[in-house]
Amino acid sequence: VQPAPTPDPPRVSSAVSRLRAAGERVTPARYAVLRVVDAADRTDEHLTAEEIGARVAQVEPSVHRATVYRNLTSLVETGVLSHVHLGGSATVYHLAEPAVEHSSGHAHVQCHSCGRVLDVPPDTFEEVAERLRRDLGFALDTGHAALLGTCRDCQTP
Ligand SMILES: [Zn+2]
Ligand SMILES: [Zn+2]
């Protein structure tokens, strides 16, 4: 017997309908991943695959960790999730903005001292992107990786 379902947050419903429209199955594992990532997005958290796996295990204990990892990959391929590379080998996930598939709609900077990840507006790197396009014909994917630096708190006064 399933408990009465709580209504889906709008971004989860939107992701679910995009999955269905793409002919993709919405399995309990995928559903749990979408809910976990949506909740993290709303609290400005940036979760790694491992962290998402741990949270999915709390709501869907029957879902194997490997299934979560496989679904993260396929959900990114379908354009429902976006990923961002941080310093080191860490990768974190967001729900993708429907208007900009494969993108979270914002860019990131990360402090290499404390590891904090900050969201920055999508147009932050616009001038850089424009210059690269003009000078090199290079299309910069500004949301794909975080730029590293030192946050305000970690800079010695
Ligand atoms: Zn810092
Ligand atoms: Zn972010």
Tab-separated table of N, CA, C and O and ligand atoms in Angstrom, residues 111 113-116 150-151 153-154, ligand 1:
chain	number	residue	atom	x	y	z
A	111	CYS	N	35.073	28.216	-4.454
A	111	CYS	CA	36.236	28.600	-3.657
A	111	CYS	C	37.126	27.373	-3.484
A	111	CYS	O	36.679	26.345	-2.975
A	113	SER	N	39.500	27.092	-1.547
A	113	SER	CA	39.947	26.971	-0.166
A	113	SER	C	38.903	26.247	0.691
A	113	SER	O	39.205	25.253	1.340
A	114	CYS	N	37.650	26.714	0.672
A	114	CYS	CA	36.621	26.080	1.518
A	114	CYS	C	35.692	25.179	0.715
A	114	CYS	O	34.883	24.455	1.294
A	115	GLY	N	35.784	25.223	-0.603
A	115	GLY	CA	34.972	24.323	-1.426
A	115	GLY	C	33.580	24.832	-1.722
A	115	GLY	O	32.826	24.198	-2.454
A	116	ARG	N	33.219	25.986	-1.153
A	116	ARG	CA	31.878	26.522	-1.351
A	116	ARG	C	31.607	26.795	-2.849
A	116	ARG	O	32.487	27.246	-3.570
A	150	THR	N	38.940	32.310	-4.850
A	150	THR	CA	38.905	32.354	-3.390
A	150	THR	C	37.747	33.237	-2.953
A	150	THR	O	37.642	34.383	-3.406
A	151	CYS	N	36.880	32.707	-2.112
A	151	CYS	CA	35.698	33.474	-1.710
A	151	CYS	C	36.096	34.587	-0.731
A	151	CYS	O	37.202	34.612	-0.191
A	153	ASP	N	35.201	35.175	2.320
A	153	ASP	CA	35.534	34.736	3.671
A	153	ASP	C	36.935	34.157	3.777
A	153	ASP	O	37.549	34.199	4.841
A	154	CYS	N	37.423	33.566	2.700
A	154	CYS	CA	38.727	32.881	2.756
A	154	CYS	C	39.896	33.788	2.392
A	154	CYS	O	41.048	33.368	2.488
B	1	ZN	ZN	36.148	29.984	0.761
